[in-house]
Coordinates of C-alpha atoms and ligand atoms in Angstrom, one line a residue:
X1 CA -10.3 16.2 2.9
X2 CA -9.0 15.0 6.3
X3 CA -10.5 11.9 7.8
X4 CA -11.4 14.2 11.0
X5 CA -14.0 15.4 8.5
X6 CA -14.7 12.9 6.8
X7 CA -15.3 10.2 9.6
X8 CA -16.0 12.8 12.2
X9 CA -13.0 11.9 14.4
X10 CA -10.2 13.1 16.7
X11 CA -7.3 11.3 15.5
X12 CA -6.3 9.6 11.9
X13 CA -5.9 6.4 13.4
X14 CA -8.1 3.4 12.3
X15 CA -8.0 0.2 14.3
X16 CA -7.8 -2.6 11.8
X17 CA -10.8 -5.0 11.9
X18 CA -9.7 -8.0 12.8
X19 CA -12.0 -11.2 12.6
X20 CA -11.3 -13.9 14.9
X21 CA -9.1 -11.9 17.8
X22 CA -11.5 -9.0 18.7
X23 CA -15.4 -7.9 18.9
X24 CA -16.8 -4.9 20.2
X25 CA -14.5 -4.1 23.3
X26 CA -11.2 -3.2 21.3
X27 CA -13.5 -1.3 19.0
X28 CA -15.3 0.8 21.8
X29 CA -11.8 1.3 23.4
X30 CA -10.3 2.9 20.0
X31 CA -13.5 4.9 19.0
X32 CA -13.7 6.3 22.8
X33 CA -9.9 7.0 22.6
X34 CA -10.6 9.4 19.7
X35 CA -9.4 6.9 16.6
X36 CA -12.0 4.9 14.5
X37 CA -12.7 1.7 16.3
X38 CA -13.7 -1.3 14.2
X39 CA -16.0 -3.9 14.5
X40 CA -15.1 -7.0 12.2
X41 CA -18.4 -9.1 10.9
X42 CA -16.9 -11.6 8.5
X43 CA -17.2 -14.5 11.2
X44 CA -20.4 -13.5 13.0
X45 CA -23.7 -14.7 12.2
X46 CA -26.9 -12.4 12.1
X47 CA -27.7 -12.9 16.0
X48 CA -24.0 -12.2 17.1
X49 CA -23.7 -9.4 14.7
X50 CA -26.9 -7.7 16.1
X51 CA -25.3 -8.4 19.5
X52 CA -21.9 -7.2 19.3
X53 CA -23.6 -3.8 17.2
X54 CA -25.4 -3.3 20.6
X55 CA -22.5 -3.5 22.4
X56 CA -20.5 -1.0 20.3
X57 CA -23.5 1.4 20.1
X58 CA -24.2 1.3 23.9
X59 CA -20.1 1.5 24.7
X60 CA -19.3 4.4 22.6
X61 CA -21.1 8.0 21.3
X62 CA -18.3 8.6 18.5
X63 CA -18.0 7.3 15.7
X64 CA -17.2 3.7 14.7
X65 CA -16.7 1.3 11.7
X66 CA -18.2 -2.0 11.0
X67 CA -16.4 -4.1 8.4
X68 CA -17.1 -7.1 6.2
X69 CA -16.0 -9.4 3.4
X70 CA -17.3 -9.3 -0.1
X71 CA -16.0 -12.4 -1.8
X72 CA -17.8 -14.4 -4.0
X73 CA -18.8 -17.9 -2.5
X74 CA -17.5 -20.3 -4.1
X75 CA -19.3 -23.6 -5.6
X76 CA -18.0 -26.7 -2.9
X77 CA -15.6 -29.0 -5.2
X78 CA -16.0 -32.6 -4.0
X79 CA -12.7 -33.7 -6.0
X80 CA -10.8 -30.5 -4.6
X81 CA -12.0 -31.0 -1.2
X82 CA -10.9 -35.1 -1.2
X83 CA -7.9 -34.5 -2.7
X84 CA -6.9 -31.7 0.2
X85 CA -7.8 -34.0 2.8
X86 CA -5.9 -36.7 1.2
X87 CA -2.9 -34.4 1.7
X88 CA -3.8 -33.8 5.1
X89 CA -3.9 -37.4 5.9
X90 CA -0.6 -37.8 7.7
X91 CA -1.8 -35.3 9.9
X92 CA -5.2 -36.7 10.5
X93 CA -3.8 -39.9 11.4
X94 CA -1.3 -38.4 14.0
X95 CA -4.2 -36.6 15.8
X96 CA -6.7 -39.7 15.5
X97 CA -8.9 -37.6 13.0
X98 CA -11.4 -39.5 11.1
X99 CA -11.3 -37.2 7.9
X100 CA -14.7 -38.5 6.5
X101 CA -16.3 -37.0 9.7
X102 CA -15.2 -33.2 9.6
X103 CA -18.2 -31.2 9.4
X104 CA -18.4 -27.9 7.1
X105 CA -16.0 -24.8 8.5
X106 CA -17.7 -22.0 9.9
X107 CA -16.2 -20.4 7.2
X108 CA -16.5 -16.4 6.5
X109 CA -19.6 -14.6 5.2
X110 CA -20.0 -11.9 2.4
X111 CA -21.9 -8.8 3.1
X112 CA -25.5 -9.7 2.0
X113 CA -29.1 -7.7 2.2
X114 CA -29.7 -9.7 5.6
X115 CA -26.4 -8.1 6.9
X116 CA -27.9 -4.7 5.8
X117 CA -31.0 -4.8 7.0
X118 CA -29.2 -5.6 10.8
X119 CA -26.8 -2.9 10.1
X120 CA -29.5 -0.4 9.3
X121 CA -30.4 -0.4 12.9
X122 CA -27.4 1.0 13.7
X123 CA -26.6 3.3 10.7
X124 CA -22.8 3.3 11.6
X125 CA -20.4 6.4 10.3
X126 CA -18.3 4.4 8.6
X127 CA -18.5 0.8 6.8
X128 CA -15.2 -0.8 5.3
X129 CA -15.0 -3.9 2.9
X130 CA -12.2 -6.2 2.5
X131 CA -12.0 -8.0 -1.0
X132 CA -13.6 -5.4 -3.3
X133 CA -17.2 -4.1 -2.7
X134 CA -20.8 -5.1 -2.6
X135 CA -23.1 -4.9 -5.4
X136 CA -24.4 -1.7 -6.6
X137 CA -27.6 -2.0 -4.9
X138 CA -25.9 -3.1 -1.4
X139 CA -23.4 -0.5 -1.4
X140 CA -26.2 2.2 -2.3
X141 CA -28.2 1.2 0.7
X142 CA -25.1 1.5 2.9
X143 CA -24.4 5.0 1.4
X144 CA -28.1 5.9 2.1
X145 CA -27.6 6.1 5.7
X146 CA -25.0 8.6 5.2
X147 CA -22.1 6.3 6.1
X148 CA -18.7 6.6 4.4
X149 CA -17.4 3.8 2.4
X150 CA -13.9 2.2 2.7
X151 CA -12.4 0.1 0.3
X152 CA -9.3 -1.8 0.7
X153 CA -6.5 -1.7 -2.2
X154 CA -3.5 -4.0 -2.6
X155 CA -2.4 -2.4 -5.7
X156 CA -2.8 0.9 -7.6
X157 CA -5.4 -0.9 -10.1
X158 CA -7.5 -1.6 -7.2
X159 CA -7.2 1.8 -5.5
X160 CA -8.3 3.3 -8.7
X161 CA -11.3 0.5 -9.2
X162 CA -12.4 1.3 -5.6
X163 CA -12.9 5.1 -6.2
X164 CA -14.8 4.5 -9.5
X165 CA -17.3 2.3 -7.7
X166 CA -17.7 5.0 -4.8
X167 CA -15.1 4.2 -2.3
X168 CA -15.2 7.3 0.1
X169 CA -11.6 6.4 1.3
X170 CA -9.0 3.9 0.3
X171 CA -6.8 1.6 2.6
X172 CA -3.6 0.9 1.0
X173 CA -2.6 -2.3 2.1
X174 CA 1.5 -2.8 1.7
X175 CA 2.7 -6.3 2.0
X176 CA 3.7 -6.0 5.7
X177 CA -0.2 -6.2 6.9
X178 CA -1.1 -9.0 9.0
X179 CA -4.3 -10.9 8.3
X180 CA -5.8 -11.5 4.8
X181 CA -4.7 -9.7 2.0
X182 CA -7.1 -7.5 0.5
X183 CA -6.3 -8.5 -3.3
X184 CA -9.7 -9.0 -5.5
X185 CA -8.7 -7.8 -9.3
X186 CA -6.1 -10.3 -9.6
X187 CA -4.6 -13.5 -8.0
X188 CA -1.2 -12.9 -9.0
X189 CA 0.7 -12.3 -5.7
X190 CA 3.9 -10.7 -7.8
X191 CA 1.6 -7.6 -8.1
X192 CA 1.6 -7.2 -4.4
X193 CA 4.1 -4.1 -2.9
X194 CA 5.1 -2.8 0.4
X195 CA 3.4 0.1 2.5
X196 CA 6.5 2.7 1.3
X197 CA 6.0 1.8 -2.4
X198 CA 2.2 1.5 -2.6
X199 CA 1.2 4.7 -0.5
X200 CA 2.4 7.2 -2.5
X201 CA 1.4 5.5 -5.8
X202 CA -2.0 5.2 -4.9
X203 CA -1.8 8.9 -3.4
X204 CA -0.8 9.9 -6.7
X205 CA -3.6 8.3 -8.6
X206 CA -6.9 8.5 -6.5
X207 CA -8.9 11.9 -4.9
X208 CA -10.3 10.3 -2.2
X209 CA -7.9 9.9 1.2
X210 CA -5.6 7.1 1.7
X211 CA -5.2 5.0 4.7
X212 CA -1.9 3.5 4.8
X213 CA -1.8 -0.1 6.4
X214 CA 0.8 -2.7 7.1
X215 CA 3.7 -2.8 9.2
X216 CA 3.0 0.6 10.9
X217 CA 3.8 -0.2 14.7
X218 CA 4.8 2.9 16.6
X219 CA 4.7 6.8 16.2
X220 CA 7.7 6.9 13.9
X221 CA 5.6 4.4 11.6
X222 CA 2.6 6.8 11.6
X223 CA 4.8 9.7 10.9
X224 CA 6.5 7.9 8.3
X225 CA 3.0 7.1 6.7
X226 CA 1.7 10.8 6.8
X227 CA 5.3 11.8 5.0
X228 CA 4.1 9.5 2.2
X229 CA 0.5 11.5 1.7
X230 CA -1.6 9.2 3.7
X231 CA -4.3 11.3 5.3
X232 CA -4.4 8.3 8.4
X233 CA -3.3 4.7 9.1
X234 CA -5.1 1.5 9.6
X235 CA -2.9 -0.6 12.4
X236 CA -3.9 -4.2 13.4
X237 CA -0.9 -6.3 14.6
X238 CA 0.0 -3.7 17.2
X239 CA -3.5 -4.0 19.0
X240 CA -3.4 -7.8 19.3
X241 CA -2.0 -7.8 22.7
X242 CA -4.4 -5.6 24.3
X243 CA -6.6 -6.7 27.3
X244 CA -9.7 -5.7 24.7
X245 CA -8.5 -8.2 21.9
X246 CA -9.6 -11.8 22.3
X247 CA -6.2 -13.0 20.9
X248 CA -5.7 -16.7 22.3
X249 CA -2.9 -17.5 24.6
X250 CA -1.3 -19.3 22.2
X251 CA -1.7 -16.6 19.6
X252 CA -0.1 -14.2 22.3
X253 CA 2.2 -16.0 23.2
X254 CA 3.9 -16.4 19.4
X255 CA 3.4 -12.5 19.0
X256 CA 5.7 -12.0 22.2
X257 CA 8.4 -14.6 20.9
X258 CA 10.9 -14.0 18.4
X259 CA 8.9 -16.5 16.3
X260 CA 7.0 -13.1 15.4
X261 CA 10.0 -12.2 13.1
X262 CA 9.3 -14.9 10.9
X263 CA 5.8 -14.4 8.9
X264 CA 4.8 -15.6 5.2
X265 CA 1.8 -15.6 3.1
X266 CA -0.2 -18.7 3.4
X267 CA -3.7 -19.8 1.9
X268 CA -3.4 -23.1 3.9
X269 CA -5.6 -22.2 6.5
X270 CA -8.9 -20.2 4.5
X271 CA -8.0 -20.7 1.0
X272 CA -6.8 -17.1 0.6
X273 CA -3.6 -15.7 1.2
X274 CA -3.1 -14.1 4.5
X275 CA 0.1 -13.1 6.8
X276 CA 0.8 -15.2 9.9
X277 CA 3.6 -16.2 11.8
X278 CA 5.2 -19.2 10.5
X279 CA 3.9 -22.9 12.0
X280 CA 4.1 -26.4 11.1
X281 CA 1.3 -26.4 8.8
X282 CA 3.0 -23.4 6.7
X283 CA 6.6 -25.1 7.0
X284 CA 5.5 -28.5 6.1
X285 CA 2.8 -28.1 3.4
X286 CA 3.3 -24.6 2.3
X287 CA 3.0 -21.4 3.0
X288 CA 1.1 -21.3 -0.5
X289 CA -0.1 -24.4 -2.2
X290 CA -2.2 -24.7 -5.0
X291 CA -4.0 -27.5 -3.2
X292 CA -6.6 -26.0 -0.8
X293 CA -10.3 -25.5 -1.9
X294 CA -11.2 -22.0 -2.8
X295 CA -11.8 -19.6 0.2
X296 CA -13.4 -19.7 2.6
X297 CA -14.0 -23.7 2.4
X298 CA -10.3 -24.5 3.2
X299 CA -10.9 -23.7 7.0
X300 CA -13.2 -27.1 7.4
X301 CA -10.3 -29.4 7.0
X302 CA -7.7 -27.5 9.3
X303 CA -10.3 -26.7 12.0
X304 CA -10.0 -30.3 13.9
X305 CA -6.6 -30.1 13.6
X306 CA -6.2 -26.5 14.8
X307 CA -8.6 -28.1 17.7
X308 CA -6.2 -31.1 18.7
X309 CA -3.2 -28.9 18.5
X310 CA -4.3 -26.1 20.7
X311 CA -5.7 -28.4 23.1
X312 CA -2.1 -29.3 23.9
X313 CA -0.7 -25.9 24.0
X314 CA 0.4 -25.7 20.1
X315 CA 0.1 -23.3 17.7
X316 CA 1.0 -25.6 14.8
X317 CA -2.3 -25.3 13.0
X318 CA -3.3 -22.2 14.1
X319 CA -4.0 -19.0 12.2
X320 CA -1.0 -16.7 13.9
X321 CA -2.0 -13.7 11.8
X322 CA 0.6 -11.0 12.5
X323 CA 1.9 -8.4 10.1
X324 CA 6.0 -8.4 9.6
X325 CA 6.3 -6.1 12.1
X326 CA 5.3 -7.1 15.4
X327 CA 7.5 -5.1 17.7
X328 CA 4.3 -2.3 18.7
X329 CA 2.8 -5.3 20.3
X330 CA 2.2 -4.1 24.0
X331 CA 0.0 -5.4 27.0
X332 CA -1.5 -2.2 27.1
X333 CA -4.9 -0.8 27.1
X334 CA -6.0 0.1 23.4
X335 CA -6.4 3.5 24.2
X336 CA -2.7 3.8 25.4
X337 CA -1.7 2.1 22.4
X338 CA -3.7 4.6 20.5
X339 CA -2.4 7.4 22.0
X340 CA 1.1 6.1 21.7
X341 CA 0.4 5.9 17.6
X342 CA -1.0 9.5 17.7
X343 CA 2.3 11.1 19.0
X344 CA 3.3 10.1 15.3
X345 CA 0.4 12.4 14.2
X346 CA 2.0 15.6 16.2
X347 CA 5.8 14.8 15.0
X348 CA 4.5 15.0 11.2
X349 CA 3.1 18.2 11.5
Ligands
FMN401 C1 -5.8 -11.3 13.1 C2 -5.9 -10.0 11.9 C3 -7.0 -10.1 11.5 C4 -7.5 -9.5 10.5 N1 -8.9 -9.6 10.2 C5 -9.2 -8.5 9.1 C6 -10.6 -8.6 8.7 O1 -11.5 -9.2 9.5 N2 -11.1 -7.6 7.9 C7 -10.3 -6.9 7.2 O2 -10.6 -5.9 6.5 N3 -9.0 -6.8 7.6 C8 -8.3 -7.8 8.4 N4 -6.9 -7.7 8.8 C9 -6.2 -6.8 8.2 C10 -6.2 -5.4 8.3 O3 -7.0 -4.7 8.1 C11 -4.9 -4.6 8.0 O4 -4.8 -4.7 7.0 C12 -3.4 -5.0 8.7 O5 -3.6 -5.3 9.8 C13 -2.6 -3.9 8.6 O6 -1.0 -4.4 8.7 P1 -0.3 -4.6 10.4 O7 -0.8 -6.0 11.1 O8 0.8 -4.7 10.0 O9 -0.9 -3.4 11.3 C14 -6.7 -8.5 9.9 C15 -5.2 -8.2 10.4 C16 -4.9 -9.2 11.4 C17 -3.4 -9.1 12.0

């Protein structure tokens, strides 16, 4: 089955949902260009989610994707939080921050009955999930609207699990990918492999269409992914400089600089491994560490450091999420980036 048939789209190009750096505008632009635009909801409360969904529904009559996280919220651990804040004490002192006065972080919300209720008013053609899938009852509700469900796999085992639990298509997320790794069956990072290795292995093991993600930055990358057996691609980093994205000026500057050549996985910013451009926090405390509280609780302690540093124009404590290949980043409208990527489809044919 092609993505064209499964999702009702013209081009098998999915704009990766990217919480924190985009809202409805990017999704609308890509869907209207014939790809599949995505609205990330992990950082949106119910009201903001309703508003953004209304904007997408008004902005395009084409299919679009709505994306959620599916993590199990952790129980707060006061001892771990205190130890983490103690580890960050020199930074708090440097910026004049009282660690006892830091509020709980905005965090990230998993898909819930409340979110399903709101989503039901819009019935998007596609709903995608990161960190596994929601529980069976909630998933059945999403499917009852006729929505196609997409899950994200970082290993062959996760792909097989997602297909067995009802995914209609699978994003195979290679190690090159920017942002959070979708890893959910294990926390062993030695299981994580690159896109070129992952895609053909997943294609061999599942019957549903596979969407390649990670390091795909231009039309040649798209052609390569299709040659490996992918039915389509999911591209994130290459859209980060588009005017429709809400990427901060600091993040944009980092993406445009030579610093973008050096990314790493870090769990310091949210508690889960995510790929970003190396910054001072990652260099001096990590980039990986056993100390941060569980996802998404780790966001709280970093937030005031990020705010203080950003006020001075520095990304030293910011999530500068990026994949390993930022060469596709262009300050061009998202429709143009999509059309450029689409040249790889014709090349593959
Ligand atoms: C800034 C940023 C934010 C991201 N946020 C999300 C998200 O909210 N949900 C999600 O499923 N994936 C998220 N991802 C991962 C993407 O879905 C995708 O796997 C990745 O962008 C593909 O690799 P690339 O960045 O090399 O194109 C994010 C990626 C980036 C770069």
